[in-house]
PDB file of C-alpha atoms in Angstrom:
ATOM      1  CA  UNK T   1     -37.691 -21.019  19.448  1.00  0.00           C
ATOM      2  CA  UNK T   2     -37.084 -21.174  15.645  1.00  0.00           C
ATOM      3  CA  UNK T   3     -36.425 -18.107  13.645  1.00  0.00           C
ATOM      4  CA  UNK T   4     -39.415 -17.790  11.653  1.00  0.00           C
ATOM      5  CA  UNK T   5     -37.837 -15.878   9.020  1.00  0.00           C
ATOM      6  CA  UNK T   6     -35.894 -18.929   8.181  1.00  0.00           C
ATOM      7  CA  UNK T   7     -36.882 -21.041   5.277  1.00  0.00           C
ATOM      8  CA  UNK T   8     -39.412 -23.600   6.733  1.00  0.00           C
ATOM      9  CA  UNK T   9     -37.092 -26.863   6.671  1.00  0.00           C
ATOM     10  CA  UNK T  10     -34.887 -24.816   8.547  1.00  0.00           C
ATOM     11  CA  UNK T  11     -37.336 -24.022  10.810  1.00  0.00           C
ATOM     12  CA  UNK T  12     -37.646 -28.018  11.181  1.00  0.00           C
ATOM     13  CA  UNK T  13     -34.633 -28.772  11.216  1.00  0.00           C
ATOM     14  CA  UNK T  14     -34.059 -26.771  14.823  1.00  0.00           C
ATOM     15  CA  UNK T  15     -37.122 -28.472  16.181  1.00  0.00           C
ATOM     16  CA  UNK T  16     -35.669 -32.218  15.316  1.00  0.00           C
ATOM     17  CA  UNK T  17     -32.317 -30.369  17.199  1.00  0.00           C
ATOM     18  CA  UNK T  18     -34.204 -29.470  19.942  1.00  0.00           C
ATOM     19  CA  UNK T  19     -35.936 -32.606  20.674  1.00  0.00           C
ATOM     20  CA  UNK T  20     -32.407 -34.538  20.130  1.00  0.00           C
ATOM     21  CA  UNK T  21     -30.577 -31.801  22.739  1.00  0.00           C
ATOM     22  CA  UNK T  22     -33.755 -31.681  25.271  1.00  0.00           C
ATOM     23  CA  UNK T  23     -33.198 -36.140  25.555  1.00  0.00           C
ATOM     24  CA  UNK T  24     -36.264 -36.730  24.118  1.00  0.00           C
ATOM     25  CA  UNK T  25     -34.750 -38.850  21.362  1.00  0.00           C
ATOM     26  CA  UNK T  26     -30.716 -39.604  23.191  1.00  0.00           C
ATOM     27  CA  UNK T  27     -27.987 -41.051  21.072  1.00  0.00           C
ATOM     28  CA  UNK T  28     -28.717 -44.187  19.020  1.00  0.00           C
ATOM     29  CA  UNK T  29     -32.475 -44.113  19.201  1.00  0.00           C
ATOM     30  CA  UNK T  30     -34.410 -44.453  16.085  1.00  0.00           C
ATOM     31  CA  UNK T  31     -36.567 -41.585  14.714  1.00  0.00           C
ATOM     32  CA  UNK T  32     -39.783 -41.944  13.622  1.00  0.00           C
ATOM     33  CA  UNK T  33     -40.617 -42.287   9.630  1.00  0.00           C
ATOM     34  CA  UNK T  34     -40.284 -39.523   7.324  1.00  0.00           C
ATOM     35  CA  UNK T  35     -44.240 -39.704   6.850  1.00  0.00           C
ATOM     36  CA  UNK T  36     -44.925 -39.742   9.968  1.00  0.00           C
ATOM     37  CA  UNK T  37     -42.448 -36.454  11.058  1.00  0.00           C
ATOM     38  CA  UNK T  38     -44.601 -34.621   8.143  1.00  0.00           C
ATOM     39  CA  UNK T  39     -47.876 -35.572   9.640  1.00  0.00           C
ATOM     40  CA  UNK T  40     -46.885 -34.362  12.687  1.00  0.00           C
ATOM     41  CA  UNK T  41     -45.649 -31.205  11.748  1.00  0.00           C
ATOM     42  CA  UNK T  42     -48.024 -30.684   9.465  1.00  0.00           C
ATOM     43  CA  UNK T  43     -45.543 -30.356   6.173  1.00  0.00           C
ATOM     44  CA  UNK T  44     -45.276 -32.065   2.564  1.00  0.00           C
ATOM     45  CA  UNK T  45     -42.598 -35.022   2.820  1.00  0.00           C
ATOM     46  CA  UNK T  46     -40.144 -33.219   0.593  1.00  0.00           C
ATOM     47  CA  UNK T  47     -39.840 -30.433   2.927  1.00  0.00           C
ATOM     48  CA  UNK T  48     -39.233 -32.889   5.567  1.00  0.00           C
ATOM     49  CA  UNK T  49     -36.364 -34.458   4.244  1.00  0.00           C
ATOM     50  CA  UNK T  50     -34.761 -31.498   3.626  1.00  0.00           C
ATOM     51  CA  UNK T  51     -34.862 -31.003   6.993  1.00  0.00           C
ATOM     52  CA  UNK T  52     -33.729 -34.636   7.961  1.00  0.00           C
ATOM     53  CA  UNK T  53     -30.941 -34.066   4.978  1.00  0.00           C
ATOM     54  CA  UNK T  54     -29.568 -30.870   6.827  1.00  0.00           C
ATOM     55  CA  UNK T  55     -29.741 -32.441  10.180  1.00  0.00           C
ATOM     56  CA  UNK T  56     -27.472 -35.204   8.601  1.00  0.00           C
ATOM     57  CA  UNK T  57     -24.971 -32.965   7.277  1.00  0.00           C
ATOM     58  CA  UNK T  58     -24.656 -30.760  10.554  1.00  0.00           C
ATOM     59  CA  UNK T  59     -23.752 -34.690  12.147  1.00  0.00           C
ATOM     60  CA  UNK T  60     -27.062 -34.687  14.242  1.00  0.00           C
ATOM     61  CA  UNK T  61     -29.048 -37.781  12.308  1.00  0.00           C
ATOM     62  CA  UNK T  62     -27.224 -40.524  10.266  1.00  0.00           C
ATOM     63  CA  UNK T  63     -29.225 -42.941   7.927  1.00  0.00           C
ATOM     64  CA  UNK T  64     -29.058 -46.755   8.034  1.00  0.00           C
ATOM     65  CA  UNK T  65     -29.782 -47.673   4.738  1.00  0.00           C
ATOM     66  CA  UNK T  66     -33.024 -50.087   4.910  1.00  0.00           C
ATOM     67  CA  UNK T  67     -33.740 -48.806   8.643  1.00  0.00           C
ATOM     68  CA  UNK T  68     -34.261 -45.710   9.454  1.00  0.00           C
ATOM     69  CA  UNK T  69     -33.104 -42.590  10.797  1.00  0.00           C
ATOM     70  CA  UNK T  70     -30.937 -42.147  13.754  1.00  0.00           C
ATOM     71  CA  UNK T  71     -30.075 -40.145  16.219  1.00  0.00           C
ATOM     72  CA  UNK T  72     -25.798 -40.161  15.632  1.00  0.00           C
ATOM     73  CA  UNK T  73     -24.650 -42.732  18.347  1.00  0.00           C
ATOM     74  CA  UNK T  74     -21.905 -41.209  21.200  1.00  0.00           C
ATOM     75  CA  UNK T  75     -18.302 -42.011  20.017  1.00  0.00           C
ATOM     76  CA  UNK T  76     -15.842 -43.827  22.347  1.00  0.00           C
ATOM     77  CA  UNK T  77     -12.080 -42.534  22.513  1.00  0.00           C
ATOM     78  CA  UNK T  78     -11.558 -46.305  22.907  1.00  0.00           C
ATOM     79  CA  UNK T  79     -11.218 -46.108  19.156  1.00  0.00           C
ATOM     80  CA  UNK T  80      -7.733 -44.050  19.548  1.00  0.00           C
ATOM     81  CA  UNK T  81      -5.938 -47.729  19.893  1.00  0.00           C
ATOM     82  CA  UNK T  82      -6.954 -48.945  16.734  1.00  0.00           C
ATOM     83  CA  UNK T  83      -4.345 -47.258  15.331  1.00  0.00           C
ATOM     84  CA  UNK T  84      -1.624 -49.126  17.987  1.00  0.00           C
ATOM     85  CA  UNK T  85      -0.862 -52.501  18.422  1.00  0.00           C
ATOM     86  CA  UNK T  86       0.160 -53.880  22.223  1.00  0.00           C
ATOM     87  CA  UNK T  87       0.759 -56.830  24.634  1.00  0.00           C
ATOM     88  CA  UNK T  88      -3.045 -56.682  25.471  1.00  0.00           C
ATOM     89  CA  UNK T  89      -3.996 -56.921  21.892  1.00  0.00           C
ATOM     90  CA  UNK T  90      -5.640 -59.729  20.276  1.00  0.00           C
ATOM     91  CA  UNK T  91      -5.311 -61.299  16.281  1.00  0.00           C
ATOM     92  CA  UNK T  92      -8.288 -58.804  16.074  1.00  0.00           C
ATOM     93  CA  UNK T  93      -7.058 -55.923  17.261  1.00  0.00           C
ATOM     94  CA  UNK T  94      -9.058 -55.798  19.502  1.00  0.00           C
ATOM     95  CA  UNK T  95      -7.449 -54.399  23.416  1.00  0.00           C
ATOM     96  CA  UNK T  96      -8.496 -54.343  26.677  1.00  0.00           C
ATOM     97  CA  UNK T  97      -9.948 -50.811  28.002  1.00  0.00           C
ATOM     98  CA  UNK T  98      -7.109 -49.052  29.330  1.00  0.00           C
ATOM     99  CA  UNK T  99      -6.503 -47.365  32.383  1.00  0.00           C
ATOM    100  CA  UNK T 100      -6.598 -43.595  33.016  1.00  0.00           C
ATOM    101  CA  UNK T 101      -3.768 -41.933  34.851  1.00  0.00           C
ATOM    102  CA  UNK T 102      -4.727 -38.382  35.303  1.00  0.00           C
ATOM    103  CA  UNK T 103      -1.498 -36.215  35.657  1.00  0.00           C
ATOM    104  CA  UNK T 104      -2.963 -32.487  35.343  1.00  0.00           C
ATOM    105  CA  UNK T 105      -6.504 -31.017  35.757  1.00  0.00           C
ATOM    106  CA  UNK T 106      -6.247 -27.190  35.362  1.00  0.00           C
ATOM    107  CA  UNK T 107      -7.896 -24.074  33.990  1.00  0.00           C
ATOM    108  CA  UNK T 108      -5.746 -22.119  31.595  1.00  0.00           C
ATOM    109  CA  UNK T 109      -6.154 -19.039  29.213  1.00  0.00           C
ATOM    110  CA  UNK T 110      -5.854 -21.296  25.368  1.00  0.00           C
ATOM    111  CA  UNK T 111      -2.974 -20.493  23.157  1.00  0.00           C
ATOM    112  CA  UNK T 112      -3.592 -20.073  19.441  1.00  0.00           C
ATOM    113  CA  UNK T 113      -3.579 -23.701  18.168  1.00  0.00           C
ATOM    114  CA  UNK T 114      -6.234 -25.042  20.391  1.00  0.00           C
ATOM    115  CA  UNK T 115      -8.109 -21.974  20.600  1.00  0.00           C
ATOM    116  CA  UNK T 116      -8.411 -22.323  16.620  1.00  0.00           C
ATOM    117  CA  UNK T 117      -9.514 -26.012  16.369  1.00  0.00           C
ATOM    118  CA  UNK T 118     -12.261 -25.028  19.478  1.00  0.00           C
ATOM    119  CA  UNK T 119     -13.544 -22.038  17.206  1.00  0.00           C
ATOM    120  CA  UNK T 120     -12.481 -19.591  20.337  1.00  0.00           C
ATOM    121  CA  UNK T 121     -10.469 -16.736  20.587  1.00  0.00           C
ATOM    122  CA  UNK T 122      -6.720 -16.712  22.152  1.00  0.00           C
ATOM    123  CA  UNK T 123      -6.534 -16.300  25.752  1.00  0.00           C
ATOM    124  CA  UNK T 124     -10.015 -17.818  26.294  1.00  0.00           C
ATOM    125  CA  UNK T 125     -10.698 -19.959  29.550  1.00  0.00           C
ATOM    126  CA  UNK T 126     -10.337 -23.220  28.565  1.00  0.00           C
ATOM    127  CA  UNK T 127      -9.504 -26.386  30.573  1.00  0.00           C
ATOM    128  CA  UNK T 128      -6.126 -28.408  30.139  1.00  0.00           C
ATOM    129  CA  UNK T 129      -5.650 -32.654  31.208  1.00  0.00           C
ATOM    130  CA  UNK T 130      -2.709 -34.119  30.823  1.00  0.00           C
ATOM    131  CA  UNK T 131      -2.873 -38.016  31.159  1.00  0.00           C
ATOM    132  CA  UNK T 132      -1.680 -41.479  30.149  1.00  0.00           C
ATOM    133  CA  UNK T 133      -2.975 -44.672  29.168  1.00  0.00           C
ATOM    134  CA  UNK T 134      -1.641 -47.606  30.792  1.00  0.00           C
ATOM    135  CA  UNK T 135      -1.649 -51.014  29.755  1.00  0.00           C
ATOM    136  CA  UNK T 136      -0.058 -54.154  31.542  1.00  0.00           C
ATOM    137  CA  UNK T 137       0.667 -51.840  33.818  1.00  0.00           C
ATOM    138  CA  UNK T 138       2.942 -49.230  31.164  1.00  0.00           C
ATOM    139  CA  UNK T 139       2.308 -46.305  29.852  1.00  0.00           C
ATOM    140  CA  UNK T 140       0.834 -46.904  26.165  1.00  0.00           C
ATOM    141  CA  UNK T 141      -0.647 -43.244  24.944  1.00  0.00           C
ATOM    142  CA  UNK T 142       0.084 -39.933  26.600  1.00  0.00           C
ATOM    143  CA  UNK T 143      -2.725 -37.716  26.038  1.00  0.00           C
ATOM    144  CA  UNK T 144      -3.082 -33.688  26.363  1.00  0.00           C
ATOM    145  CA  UNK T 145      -6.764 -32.449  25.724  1.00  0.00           C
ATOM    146  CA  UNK T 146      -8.096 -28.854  25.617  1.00  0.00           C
ATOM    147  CA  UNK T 147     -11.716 -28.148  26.159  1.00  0.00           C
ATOM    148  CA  UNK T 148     -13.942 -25.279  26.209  1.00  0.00           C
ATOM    149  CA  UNK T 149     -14.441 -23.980  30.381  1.00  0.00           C
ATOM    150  CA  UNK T 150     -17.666 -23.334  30.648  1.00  0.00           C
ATOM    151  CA  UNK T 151     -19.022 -26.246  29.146  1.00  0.00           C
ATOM    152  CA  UNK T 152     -16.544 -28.409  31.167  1.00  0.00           C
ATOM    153  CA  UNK T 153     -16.070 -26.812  34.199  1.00  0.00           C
ATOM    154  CA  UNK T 154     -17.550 -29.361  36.415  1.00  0.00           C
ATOM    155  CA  UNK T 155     -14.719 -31.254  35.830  1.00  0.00           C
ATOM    156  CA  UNK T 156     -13.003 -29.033  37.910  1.00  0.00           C
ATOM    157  CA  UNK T 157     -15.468 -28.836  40.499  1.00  0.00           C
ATOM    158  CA  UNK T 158     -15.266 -32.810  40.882  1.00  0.00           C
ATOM    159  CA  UNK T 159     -11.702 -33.061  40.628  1.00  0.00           C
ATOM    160  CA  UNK T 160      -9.582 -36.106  39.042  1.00  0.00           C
ATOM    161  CA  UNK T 161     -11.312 -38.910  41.214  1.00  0.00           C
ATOM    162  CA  UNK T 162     -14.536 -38.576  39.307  1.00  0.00           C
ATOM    163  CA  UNK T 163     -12.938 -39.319  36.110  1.00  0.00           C
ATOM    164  CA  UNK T 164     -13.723 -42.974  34.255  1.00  0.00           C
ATOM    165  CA  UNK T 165     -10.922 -44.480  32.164  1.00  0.00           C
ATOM    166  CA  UNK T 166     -13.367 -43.032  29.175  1.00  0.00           C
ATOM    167  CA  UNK T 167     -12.937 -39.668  28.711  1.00  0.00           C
ATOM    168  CA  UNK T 168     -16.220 -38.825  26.626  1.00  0.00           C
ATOM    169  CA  UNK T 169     -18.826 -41.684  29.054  1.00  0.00           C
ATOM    170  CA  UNK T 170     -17.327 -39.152  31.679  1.00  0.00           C
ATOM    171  CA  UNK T 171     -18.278 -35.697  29.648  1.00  0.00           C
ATOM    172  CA  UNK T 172     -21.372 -36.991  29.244  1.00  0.00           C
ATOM    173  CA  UNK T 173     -22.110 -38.098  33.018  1.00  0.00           C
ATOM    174  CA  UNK T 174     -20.873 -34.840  34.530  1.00  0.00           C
ATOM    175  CA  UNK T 175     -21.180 -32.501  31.901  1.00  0.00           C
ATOM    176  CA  UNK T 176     -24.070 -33.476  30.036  1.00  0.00           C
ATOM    177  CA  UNK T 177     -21.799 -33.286  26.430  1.00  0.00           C
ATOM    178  CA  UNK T 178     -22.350 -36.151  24.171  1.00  0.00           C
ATOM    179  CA  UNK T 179     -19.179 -36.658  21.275  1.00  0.00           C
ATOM    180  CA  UNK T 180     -20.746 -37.831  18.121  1.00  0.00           C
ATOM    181  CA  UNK T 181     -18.147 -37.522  16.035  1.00  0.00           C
ATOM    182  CA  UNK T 182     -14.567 -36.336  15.495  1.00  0.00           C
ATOM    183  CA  UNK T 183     -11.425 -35.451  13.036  1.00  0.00           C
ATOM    184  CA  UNK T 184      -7.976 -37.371  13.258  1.00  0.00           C
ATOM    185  CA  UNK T 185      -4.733 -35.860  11.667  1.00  0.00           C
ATOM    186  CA  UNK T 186      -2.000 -38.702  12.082  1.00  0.00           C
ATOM    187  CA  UNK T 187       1.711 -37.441  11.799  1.00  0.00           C
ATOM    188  CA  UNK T 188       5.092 -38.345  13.450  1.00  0.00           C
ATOM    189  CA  UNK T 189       7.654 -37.082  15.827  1.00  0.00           C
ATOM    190  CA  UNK T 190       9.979 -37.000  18.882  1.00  0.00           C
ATOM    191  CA  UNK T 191       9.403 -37.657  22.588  1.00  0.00           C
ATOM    192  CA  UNK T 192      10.352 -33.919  24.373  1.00  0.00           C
ATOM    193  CA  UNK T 193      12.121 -34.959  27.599  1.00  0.00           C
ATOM    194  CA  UNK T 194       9.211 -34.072  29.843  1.00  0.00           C
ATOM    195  CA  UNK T 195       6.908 -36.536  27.851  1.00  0.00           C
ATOM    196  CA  UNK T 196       9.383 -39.534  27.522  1.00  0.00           C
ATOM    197  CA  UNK T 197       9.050 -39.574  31.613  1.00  0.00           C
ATOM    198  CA  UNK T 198       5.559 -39.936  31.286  1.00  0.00           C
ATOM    199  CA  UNK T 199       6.062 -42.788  28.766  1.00  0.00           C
ATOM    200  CA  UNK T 200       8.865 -44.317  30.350  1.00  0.00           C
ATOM    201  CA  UNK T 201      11.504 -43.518  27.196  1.00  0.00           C
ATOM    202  CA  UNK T 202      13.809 -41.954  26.050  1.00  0.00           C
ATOM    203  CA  UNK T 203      13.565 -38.518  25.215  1.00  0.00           C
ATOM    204  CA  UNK T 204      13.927 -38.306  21.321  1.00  0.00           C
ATOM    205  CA  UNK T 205      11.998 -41.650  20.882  1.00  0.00           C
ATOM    206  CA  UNK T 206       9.930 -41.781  17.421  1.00  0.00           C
ATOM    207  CA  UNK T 207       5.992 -41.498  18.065  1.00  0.00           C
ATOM    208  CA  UNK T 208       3.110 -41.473  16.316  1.00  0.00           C
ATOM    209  CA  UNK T 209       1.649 -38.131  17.146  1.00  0.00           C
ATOM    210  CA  UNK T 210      -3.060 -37.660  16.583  1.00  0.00           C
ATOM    211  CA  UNK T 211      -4.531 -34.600  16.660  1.00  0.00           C
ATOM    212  CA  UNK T 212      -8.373 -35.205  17.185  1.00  0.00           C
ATOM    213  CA  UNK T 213     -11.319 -32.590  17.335  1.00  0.00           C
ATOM    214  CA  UNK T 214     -14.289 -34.083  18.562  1.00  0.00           C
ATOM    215  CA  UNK T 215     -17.596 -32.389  18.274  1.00  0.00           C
ATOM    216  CA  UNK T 216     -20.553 -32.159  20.257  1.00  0.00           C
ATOM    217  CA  UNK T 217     -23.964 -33.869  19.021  1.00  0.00           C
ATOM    218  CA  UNK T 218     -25.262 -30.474  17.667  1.00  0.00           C
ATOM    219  CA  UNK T 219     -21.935 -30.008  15.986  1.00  0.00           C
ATOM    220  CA  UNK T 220     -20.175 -27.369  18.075  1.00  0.00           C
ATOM    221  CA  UNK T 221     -16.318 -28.291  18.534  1.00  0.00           C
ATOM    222  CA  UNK T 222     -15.791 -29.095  21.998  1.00  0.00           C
ATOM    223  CA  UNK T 223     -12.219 -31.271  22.793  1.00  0.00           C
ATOM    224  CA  UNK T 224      -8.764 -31.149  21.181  1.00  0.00           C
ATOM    225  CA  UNK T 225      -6.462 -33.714  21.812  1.00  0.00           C
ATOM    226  CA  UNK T 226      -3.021 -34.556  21.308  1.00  0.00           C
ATOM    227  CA  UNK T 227      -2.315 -38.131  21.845  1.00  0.00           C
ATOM    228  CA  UNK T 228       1.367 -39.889  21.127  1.00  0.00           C
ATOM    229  CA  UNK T 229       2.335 -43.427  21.071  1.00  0.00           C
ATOM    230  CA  UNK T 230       5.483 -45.210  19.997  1.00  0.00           C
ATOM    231  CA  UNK T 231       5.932 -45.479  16.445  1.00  0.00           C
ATOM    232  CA  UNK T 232       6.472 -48.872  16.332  1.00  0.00           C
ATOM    233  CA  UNK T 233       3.855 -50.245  17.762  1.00  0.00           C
ATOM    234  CA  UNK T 234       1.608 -47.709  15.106  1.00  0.00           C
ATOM    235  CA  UNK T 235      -0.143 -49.647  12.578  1.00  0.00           C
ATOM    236  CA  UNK T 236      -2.475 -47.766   9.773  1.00  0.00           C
ATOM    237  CA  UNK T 237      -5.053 -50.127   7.394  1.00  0.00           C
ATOM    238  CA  UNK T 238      -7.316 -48.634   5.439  1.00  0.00           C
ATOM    239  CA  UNK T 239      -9.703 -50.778   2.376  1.00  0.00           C
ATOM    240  CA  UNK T 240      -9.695 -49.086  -0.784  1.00  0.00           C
ATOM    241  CA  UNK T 241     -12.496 -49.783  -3.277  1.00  0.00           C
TER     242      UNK T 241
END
C-alpha cells in the first residue's frame, strides 16, 4: 500500500514496483505506453513519467530508445569472464559456461567489509560460498560471495547439490531474487596460500582481484563477491568516445 502522503508520482512509482515484484510484468517484458499507464491510473502524462523517470533511476525500468519501457532484464555472472581470457575462449571472447565447484556453504555472523557493501550491520547473519570456476577441467576464478540470510537461506536448506553453474539463474529459482544490476571494482594482488590450492598455484601468484555488489530488481543490495583470476590471463577494453 502506497503512502499517501507521498507526492503522487511517488505514489506511482510503488505501484509500477509492486506490479514488477508481484511477476506481473518479470524481467525483460515490455511495459505498456506512457499514455496508456496515465489512462489507467487516471493521471496527466507528465506525472507519469516522473514516475517511470524515478523507477529508472532506482534500476527498476530501463528505456530502449525507439521501443519502449522495460522491465531491467536479470544479469548473468557469466559476464565476470569478460574481463579474462582462457583456453576455452574464442577470437570473440566469447567462453564456454563454466563449471561450479562449490567448496563452502555456511551461515556466518558478517564482518565489517561485507556487512557495509550489503547495507547491514556487523555481526549480522549472513551466508558465506566459497567456490571455483573450472574450465578444461582447471580452476579459472575462485569466488567468495556474501549474501544477506534471510533472503538466501534456502540455499542452506537445499544444500550445494541444488546449485547451477549460474549463481544468480539459481537465486532466482530457489530464492525468488532476481540481480538486475551490479558494481565492479577491479584491482590486483597476491594468491594467500590457502587460495593458490584452490587455483592450483603458487601462493604469491599475481591476480586480478573484482569486488562486485549486485542488487536486487527493486534495488536493495543483496550479494558481495570477491572473485580472483590470474593476472595474466586479465584483459580490460573499454571504447572511449
Amino acid at each position: 500500500m502506497s503512502d499517501l502522503r507521498l507526492p503522487r508520482y511517488e505514489q506511482l512509482r510503488d505501484a509500477l514496483r509492486a506490479r514488477v515484484t508481484s511477476g506481473e510484468w518479470p524481467p525483460g517484458s515490455m511495459l505498456p505506453s506512457e499514455t496508456d499507464l496515465a489512462r489507467e491510473y487516471k493521471v496527466a502524462l507528465g506525472t507519469m513519467r516522473q514516475a517511470l523517470s524515478r523507477a529508472v533511476e532506482d534500476g527498476l525500468l530501463e528505456r530502449v530508445h525507439g521501443k519502449g519501457t522495460f522491465v531491467r532484464s536479470e544479469l548473468q555472472d557469466a559476464l565476470m569472464f569478460r574481463f579474462f581470457r582462457f583456453r576455452d575462449s574464442d577470437a570473440e571472447g566469447k567462453v564456454t559456461i563454466p563449471r561450479s565447484v562449490i567448496h563452502e556453504l555456511r551461515e556466518i555472523p558478517l564482518e565489517q567489509e561485507a556487512a557495509d557493501h550489503l547495507n547491514l550491520k556487523k555481526g549480522a547473519r549472513g551466508i558465506f560460498i566459497l567456490r571455483t570456476r573450472v574450465l578444461a577441467d582447471m580452476p579459472a576464478l575462485l569466488e567468495k560471495i556474501w549474501l544477506p540470510y534471510q533472503a538466501f537461506k534456502r540455499l542452506l536448506t537445499n544444500g550445494k547439490d541444488h546449485f547451477g553453474d549460474l549463481l544468480y539463474p539459481t537465486y532466482h529459482k530457489q530464492c525468488n531474487v532476481v540481480i538486475t544490476h551490479a558494481r565492479e571494482n577491479i584491482g590486483f594482488g597476491t594468491l594467500s596460500h590457502a587460495d593458490a590450492r584452490l587455483l592450483k598455484k603458487s601462493a604469491g601468484s599475481p591476480v586480478a582481484v573484482i569486488r562486485r555488489t549486485a542488487f536486487s530488481l527493486i534495488g536493495d543490495p543483496v550479494e558481495y563477491r570477491i572473485s580472483q583470476g590470474d593476472a595474466l590471463s586479465f584483459h580490460y577494453n573499454v571504447e572511449i568516445k
